[in-house]
Coordinates of C-alpha atoms and ligand atoms in Angstrom, one line a residue:
M831 CA -3.6 50.8 -1.0
Q832 CA -7.1 51.5 -0.4
V833 CA -7.5 54.6 1.5
Q834 CA -11.0 57.0 2.3
A835 CA -11.1 60.0 0.5
Y836 CA -13.9 62.9 -0.2
G837 CA -14.4 64.7 -3.8
A838 CA -17.2 64.1 -6.3
Y839 CA -17.8 61.3 -9.5
A840 CA -19.2 64.5 -11.6
A841 CA -19.2 69.3 -12.4
D842 CA -23.3 68.9 -10.5
K843 CA -22.9 66.3 -7.7
A844 CA -22.1 67.0 -4.0
L845 CA -19.2 65.4 -2.9
E846 CA -19.4 62.2 -1.2
A847 CA -17.4 59.6 0.5
L848 CA -14.6 57.2 -1.7
K849 CA -12.5 55.2 -1.5
I850 CA -9.3 55.8 -3.7
S851 CA -6.0 53.3 -3.6
R852 CA -2.8 55.2 -3.8
R853 CA 0.9 53.3 -4.6
A854 CA 3.4 51.5 -2.8
P855 CA 6.1 54.1 -1.7
G856 CA 8.8 54.0 -4.8
P857 CA 12.6 54.0 -4.0
H858 CA 11.8 58.1 -3.8
D859 CA 9.3 58.0 -2.0
V860 CA 7.4 59.9 0.7
Q861 CA 4.4 58.0 2.0
I862 CA 2.3 60.7 4.0
D863 CA -0.4 60.4 6.9
I864 CA -2.5 63.3 6.4
A865 CA -3.4 65.5 8.9
F866 CA -5.5 68.5 7.9
C867 CA -6.1 69.5 4.1
G868 CA -7.0 73.3 3.2
I869 CA -9.7 74.3 0.8
C870 CA -9.0 76.2 -1.8
H871 CA -10.9 78.4 -4.2
S872 CA -9.1 76.1 -6.9
D873 CA -10.5 72.8 -5.4
L874 CA -14.3 74.4 -6.4
H875 CA -13.4 76.3 -9.2
T876 CA -12.2 72.2 -10.2
V877 CA -15.0 69.9 -8.9
R878 CA -17.7 72.0 -10.8
A879 CA -15.3 72.0 -13.7
E880 CA -15.3 75.6 -13.7
W881 CA -12.5 75.2 -15.7
A882 CA -11.2 72.6 -18.4
G883 CA -10.4 69.6 -18.3
T884 CA -11.5 67.9 -14.9
Q885 CA -11.8 64.4 -14.9
F886 CA -13.9 61.9 -12.5
P887 CA -14.2 60.8 -9.6
C888 CA -12.1 64.4 -8.8
V889 CA -10.5 64.4 -5.5
P890 CA -9.0 67.8 -4.9
G891 CA -6.6 69.3 -1.8
H892 CA -3.3 71.0 -2.0
E893 CA -3.1 72.3 1.2
I894 CA -1.3 68.9 2.5
V895 CA 0.6 68.6 6.0
G896 CA 0.9 65.6 8.2
R897 CA 3.1 62.8 9.3
V898 CA 5.6 61.0 7.2
S899 CA 4.1 56.6 7.7
A900 CA 6.8 55.1 5.3
V901 CA 9.8 55.6 3.3
G902 CA 11.3 55.1 -0.3
A903 CA 15.6 53.4 0.6
H904 CA 16.8 56.3 -1.7
V905 CA 14.9 59.3 0.2
A906 CA 17.4 60.8 2.5
S907 CA 15.5 64.4 3.4
H908 CA 12.4 62.8 4.8
K909 CA 11.9 60.1 7.2
V910 CA 9.5 58.1 9.4
G911 CA 8.1 60.7 11.9
D912 CA 9.0 64.5 10.0
L913 CA 6.0 66.5 9.8
V914 CA 5.9 67.9 6.5
G915 CA 3.6 69.7 3.4
V916 CA 2.4 69.1 0.3
G917 CA 1.5 71.9 -1.7
C918 CA 0.0 72.5 -4.9
I919 CA 2.7 70.4 -6.9
V920 CA 3.8 66.4 -7.1
D921 CA 6.2 65.6 -10.1
S922 CA 7.7 67.9 -13.1
C923 CA 9.9 67.3 -15.4
K924 CA 13.1 68.4 -13.6
R925 CA 15.4 69.0 -17.2
C926 CA 13.9 71.7 -18.5
P927 CA 15.1 75.7 -17.6
D928 CA 12.0 75.8 -15.0
C929 CA 13.2 72.9 -13.4
E930 CA 16.7 73.7 -13.9
D931 CA 15.9 76.8 -12.1
G932 CA 13.8 75.9 -9.1
L933 CA 10.9 76.9 -10.6
E934 CA 9.0 73.7 -10.9
N935 CA 5.3 75.7 -11.0
Y936 CA 6.3 77.2 -14.9
C937 CA 7.1 73.4 -16.4
D938 CA 5.4 71.9 -18.9
G939 CA 5.6 68.8 -17.7
M940 CA 4.2 69.4 -14.2
V941 CA 1.8 67.2 -12.6
G942 CA -0.5 69.4 -10.6
T943 CA -1.5 67.6 -7.0
Y944 CA -4.9 66.8 -8.3
N945 CA -6.3 65.8 -11.6
S946 CA -3.2 66.0 -14.4
P947 CA -2.3 63.0 -15.1
T948 CA -0.5 60.3 -13.8
P949 CA 0.9 56.7 -14.8
D950 CA -1.3 56.2 -10.5
E951 CA -5.6 54.9 -10.2
P952 CA -7.5 55.9 -12.1
G953 CA -4.8 58.0 -14.5
W954 CA -5.0 60.8 -13.3
T955 CA -4.0 62.9 -9.4
L956 CA -6.1 62.4 -6.5
G957 CA -5.5 65.3 -3.8
G958 CA -5.2 66.1 -0.5
Y959 CA -9.4 64.6 1.1
S960 CA -7.5 62.2 1.4
Q961 CA -6.3 60.2 4.2
K962 CA -2.3 59.1 3.0
I963 CA -0.5 60.1 -0.2
V964 CA 1.9 59.6 -2.2
V965 CA 4.9 61.8 -3.3
R966 CA 8.5 62.0 -4.7
E967 CA 10.3 63.5 -2.2
R968 CA 11.1 66.1 -4.0
Y969 CA 7.9 67.9 -4.3
V970 CA 7.7 66.9 -0.1
L971 CA 8.7 70.3 2.1
R972 CA 9.7 70.8 5.6
I973 CA 7.3 72.8 8.5
R974 CA 9.3 74.1 11.4
H975 CA 6.2 75.8 13.2
P976 CA 5.3 73.7 16.4
E977 CA 2.9 70.9 16.0
E978 CA 0.0 72.6 17.5
Q979 CA -0.3 75.0 14.4
L980 CA 0.0 71.7 11.7
A981 CA -4.0 72.3 10.9
A982 CA -3.2 76.8 10.0
V983 CA 0.5 75.7 8.5
A984 CA -1.8 73.7 5.7
P985 CA -3.0 76.6 3.9
L986 CA 0.4 78.2 3.8
L987 CA 1.2 75.7 1.0
C988 CA -0.8 77.0 -2.1
A989 CA -2.4 80.4 -0.3
G990 CA 1.3 81.3 1.5
I991 CA 3.8 80.3 -1.5
T992 CA 0.7 81.7 -4.0
T993 CA 1.2 85.4 -2.0
Y994 CA 4.6 85.3 -1.0
S995 CA 5.5 84.7 -4.6
P996 CA 4.7 87.8 -6.0
L997 CA 5.6 89.8 -3.2
R998 CA 9.4 88.6 -3.5
H999 CA 9.7 88.7 -7.6
W1000 CA 7.8 92.6 -7.1
E1001 CA 10.0 93.2 -4.2
A1002 CA 7.5 93.9 -1.7
G1003 CA 9.1 95.9 1.2
L1004 CA 10.6 98.2 2.8
G1005 CA 9.6 101.3 1.9
R1006 CA 7.2 99.9 -0.7
K1007 CA 4.0 100.7 -0.8
V1008 CA 1.7 97.7 -1.7
G1009 CA -2.0 96.1 -1.8
V1010 CA -3.8 93.0 -1.9
V1011 CA -7.5 93.0 -3.3
G1012 CA -10.6 91.0 -2.0
I1013 CA -9.6 89.7 1.4
G1014 CA -10.0 85.5 1.4
G1015 CA -8.2 82.5 1.7
L1016 CA -5.0 84.2 -0.6
G1017 CA -5.1 87.4 0.7
H1018 CA -5.4 86.8 4.2
M1019 CA -2.2 86.0 3.8
G1020 CA -0.8 88.4 1.4
I1021 CA -1.6 91.0 4.1
K1022 CA 0.0 89.3 6.2
I1023 CA 2.9 88.1 4.8
A1024 CA 3.9 91.6 2.7
H1025 CA 3.2 92.6 6.6
A1026 CA 6.3 90.7 7.9
M1027 CA 8.1 91.7 4.8
G1028 CA 8.0 95.0 5.9
A1029 CA 5.7 96.6 3.2
N1030 CA 3.4 99.7 3.8
V1031 CA 0.2 97.3 3.3
V1032 CA -3.8 98.3 1.7
A1033 CA -6.0 95.8 1.2
F1034 CA -9.3 96.2 -0.9
T1035 CA -12.2 94.5 0.0
T1036 CA -15.5 94.5 -1.2
S1037 CA -17.0 93.9 2.2
E1038 CA -17.4 96.5 4.6
S1039 CA -17.9 93.1 7.1
K1040 CA -14.1 92.8 7.4
R1041 CA -12.7 97.0 7.5
K1042 CA -11.5 95.9 11.0
D1043 CA -9.5 91.9 10.5
A1044 CA -8.0 93.2 7.8
K1045 CA -6.3 96.3 9.9
A1046 CA -5.7 92.9 12.6
L1047 CA -4.1 91.0 9.9
G1048 CA -1.6 93.7 8.9
A1049 CA -2.8 95.8 7.0
H1050 CA -1.9 99.5 7.3
E1051 CA -5.4 100.9 5.9
V1052 CA -8.3 99.0 4.4
V1053 CA -10.0 100.5 0.9
V1054 CA -13.9 99.3 0.7
S1055 CA -13.2 98.6 -3.4
R1056 CA -17.0 100.1 -4.4
N1057 CA -16.6 103.4 -2.2
R1058 CA -14.8 105.6 -5.3
D1059 CA -13.8 108.6 -2.7
E1060 CA -12.2 106.0 -0.9
M1061 CA -10.3 104.6 -4.5
A1062 CA -9.6 108.2 -5.4
K1063 CA -7.4 108.9 -2.6
H1064 CA -5.3 106.4 -3.3
A1065 CA -4.8 107.0 -6.7
K1066 CA -0.8 106.8 -8.2
S1067 CA 0.2 105.8 -5.6
F1068 CA 0.8 102.1 -5.7
D1069 CA 4.6 99.8 -6.4
F1070 CA 2.7 97.0 -6.3
I1071 CA -1.0 95.9 -5.6
L1072 CA -1.4 91.6 -5.8
N1073 CA -5.1 90.6 -7.0
T1074 CA -6.1 87.4 -5.5
V1075 CA -10.6 87.5 -6.3
A1076 CA -11.8 84.6 -7.2
A1077 CA -14.6 86.0 -10.1
P1078 CA -14.4 88.4 -13.4
H1079 CA -14.5 91.6 -12.3
N1080 CA -13.4 95.3 -13.9
L1081 CA -9.8 95.8 -13.2
D1082 CA -9.0 99.6 -14.3
P1083 CA -9.5 101.3 -11.1
F1084 CA -7.4 99.3 -9.0
L1085 CA -4.5 99.9 -12.0
S1086 CA -5.0 104.1 -12.1
L1087 CA -3.9 103.7 -8.5
L1088 CA -0.4 102.4 -9.8
K1089 CA 2.3 104.6 -9.5
R1090 CA 4.5 104.9 -12.9
D1091 CA 5.6 102.0 -13.5
G1092 CA 4.1 99.5 -10.9
T1093 CA 2.6 96.4 -11.2
M1094 CA -0.8 94.9 -10.9
T1095 CA -0.7 91.2 -10.9
L1096 CA -3.7 88.5 -10.9
V1097 CA -3.1 85.0 -8.8
G1098 CA -7.1 85.1 -9.0
A1099 CA -8.4 83.0 -11.8
P1100 CA -12.1 83.3 -12.3
A1101 CA -13.6 80.8 -14.3
T1102 CA -14.6 84.1 -17.1
P1103 CA -12.5 86.8 -18.2
H1104 CA -12.4 90.0 -16.1
P1105 CA -13.2 92.8 -18.5
S1106 CA -9.8 94.3 -21.0
P1107 CA -8.5 96.6 -19.1
G1108 CA -8.0 100.3 -20.7
V1109 CA -5.0 101.4 -22.8
F1110 CA -4.3 104.5 -21.6
N1111 CA -4.5 103.5 -18.1
L1112 CA -1.1 101.2 -18.8
I1113 CA 0.2 103.4 -21.4
M1114 CA -0.3 106.8 -19.5
K1115 CA 2.1 105.7 -16.8
R1116 CA 4.1 102.9 -17.4
R1117 CA 2.2 100.1 -15.7
S1118 CA 1.9 96.5 -15.9
L1119 CA -0.3 94.0 -15.0
A1120 CA 1.1 90.2 -15.2
G1121 CA 0.0 86.6 -13.6
S1122 CA 2.1 84.4 -11.6
L1123 CA 1.6 80.7 -10.6
I1124 CA 1.8 78.9 -7.2
G1125 CA 5.9 79.2 -6.9
G1126 CA 8.2 76.7 -7.1
I1127 CA 9.3 74.2 -4.7
R1128 CA 12.6 75.7 -3.5
E1129 CA 10.7 79.4 -2.6
T1130 CA 7.8 77.0 -0.8
Q1131 CA 10.7 75.7 1.2
E1132 CA 11.6 79.5 2.3
M1133 CA 8.1 80.8 2.0
L1134 CA 7.9 78.5 5.0
D1135 CA 10.7 79.3 6.7
F1136 CA 10.0 82.7 6.6
C1137 CA 6.8 82.0 8.1
A1138 CA 7.8 79.8 10.5
Q1139 CA 10.0 82.7 12.0
H1140 CA 7.8 85.4 11.6
R1141 CA 5.4 83.8 13.2
I1142 CA 2.5 83.3 10.3
V1143 CA -0.1 81.2 9.8
A1144 CA -3.4 81.3 8.7
D1145 CA -6.3 82.2 10.3
I1146 CA -8.6 79.1 9.7
E1147 CA -12.3 77.6 10.7
M1148 CA -11.8 74.1 10.8
V1149 CA -14.2 71.7 9.4
R1150 CA -14.9 67.8 9.5
A1151 CA -15.6 66.2 5.9
D1152 CA -19.3 65.8 5.9
Q1153 CA -19.5 70.2 6.2
I1154 CA -17.6 70.8 2.9
N1155 CA -19.7 70.6 0.8
A1156 CA -21.4 73.7 2.7
A1157 CA -17.8 75.5 3.4
Y1158 CA -17.8 75.6 -1.0
E1159 CA -21.0 77.5 -0.3
R1160 CA -19.7 79.6 2.2
M1161 CA -16.6 80.1 0.4
L1162 CA -18.8 81.6 -2.6
K1163 CA -20.4 83.8 -0.7
G1164 CA -16.9 85.0 0.7
D1165 CA -18.3 83.8 4.5
V1166 CA -14.6 82.2 5.6
K1167 CA -12.4 83.6 7.7
Y1168 CA -10.4 82.9 6.2
R1169 CA -9.5 79.2 5.0
F1170 CA -11.5 76.6 5.0
V1171 CA -9.4 73.7 6.6
I1172 CA -10.4 69.3 7.5
D1173 CA -9.9 67.5 9.7
N1174 CA -8.8 64.6 7.7
A1175 CA -9.1 62.8 10.8
S1176 CA -12.5 62.8 10.2
L1177 CA -12.8 60.9 6.2
A1178 CA -12.5 57.5 8.8
R1179 CA -15.9 58.3 10.0
A1180 CA -17.3 59.6 6.9
Ligands
NAP1581 P1 -11.3 82.8 -1.7 O1 -11.0 82.6 -0.9 O2 -13.4 82.9 -1.8 O3 -11.6 84.5 -2.0 C1 -12.1 85.4 -2.4 C2 -11.7 87.1 -2.2 O4 -12.5 87.4 -3.5 C3 -13.2 86.5 -1.6 O5 -13.4 86.5 0.0 C4 -13.9 88.5 -1.6 O6 -13.0 88.7 -1.0 C5 -13.3 88.7 -2.6 N1 -14.0 89.0 -4.1 C6 -14.7 89.9 -4.3 N2 -16.0 89.4 -5.7 C7 -16.0 88.3 -5.6 C8 -16.6 87.7 -6.6 N3 -17.9 88.2 -6.8 N4 -17.3 86.4 -6.4 C9 -15.9 85.8 -5.0 N5 -14.5 85.9 -4.8 C10 -15.0 87.5 -4.6 O7 -10.6 82.7 -3.1 P2 -9.6 82.0 -2.3 O8 -8.8 80.8 -2.2 O9 -8.4 82.9 -2.1 O10 -9.0 81.9 -3.7 C11 -8.5 83.5 -5.0 C12 -8.2 82.8 -6.1 O11 -6.8 82.7 -6.7 C13 -9.1 82.0 -7.3 O12 -9.5 82.2 -8.0 C14 -8.4 80.8 -7.1 O13 -7.9 79.7 -8.3 C15 -7.2 81.2 -7.7 N6 -5.6 80.6 -7.2 C16 -4.9 81.5 -8.6 C17 -3.8 80.7 -7.8 C18 -2.4 81.1 -8.5 O14 -1.7 80.1 -8.6 N7 -2.0 82.2 -9.4 C19 -3.5 79.8 -6.8 C20 -4.2 79.3 -5.8 C21 -5.5 79.6 -6.2 P3 -13.4 90.4 0.0 O15 -15.0 89.9 0.6 O16 -12.9 90.8 0.3 O17 -14.2 91.3 -1.4
ZN1582 ZN1 -4.8 76.4 -4.1

């Protein structure tokens, strides 16, 4: 079946309207009419080939929400009409220890929602900037938020799980001091989720203008990271810092804020490396520097249910398909509060 989509034919070309084909649903497949799709900074890194291996045409989008419009004969957990979501994963090997542990995100055979090898046309996956998608049942998530919030739920499928998973793994919660660096799509979700987990949350930003917002998002304190005196007040005090920044920067000023045995986890994935941190900053207090990749399917469902229970959604600005290129430019300037979400109905007119 042919559907309308929005994507790019080359790294130096703007995104434009195009037609793509979707397979007919197989026995284990769910077909989804996409209502909304969030714009993640990873979409921009991929479309502009800032990371290696982008295939063109590239249709990004892995923060997908919509309604089930068809199911295969063996599908048991979703039916036509259900509100569902699809995040960054549409398939995996299902046999390795990572898949068996529900951590498909770490499976070597993980198939990303876009730009991953697939037997479907054209040979790599095409994402959620499109009218419909067909996905195996196992990778389709249930949405329990009220339908009016559907657009603001979309960013949970990547920004939500990418922050929830490390916050859970490194035990953000009551009595723990947690930092979130960078208040963008990921960072603003990290603040909300860490707050709901009961942590004492400090937000770090380079944008003075976000100071007030960060408090409203749930930060107990806000630090403008360029201000040395503000940073110094928090020296050696954090249990955990989640770093979401999309550009290379000096990690040492943040590492020195960790207390003994504290960890800073990088989820931001800049195209070029951060300068290597000073060894003494790690060894003197037995600090750890770590990384984390999205989250598994079971944990993504847990995150969606946690957010529904705590009434957490993203702060969004809705855009039409023909505004995606402008949205990318604004995202690069940090000018988004705090996630662009595409109204996929606009694809029919794009
Ligand atoms: P975003 O909305 O653009 O937010 C990034 C934030 O980083 C900005 O709002 C800004 O916050 C801060 N920042 C500081 N200096 C910056 C600079 N020079 N350039 C850009 N940002 C700067 O991006 P996002 O969608 O949250 O994604 C953040 C990063 O995480 C991206 O690299 C993305 O590819 C990656 N990512 C990783 C995973 C994973 O699984 N690990 C999943 C999704 C995304 P302030 O204004 O507050 O300083
Ligand atoms: Zn993403």
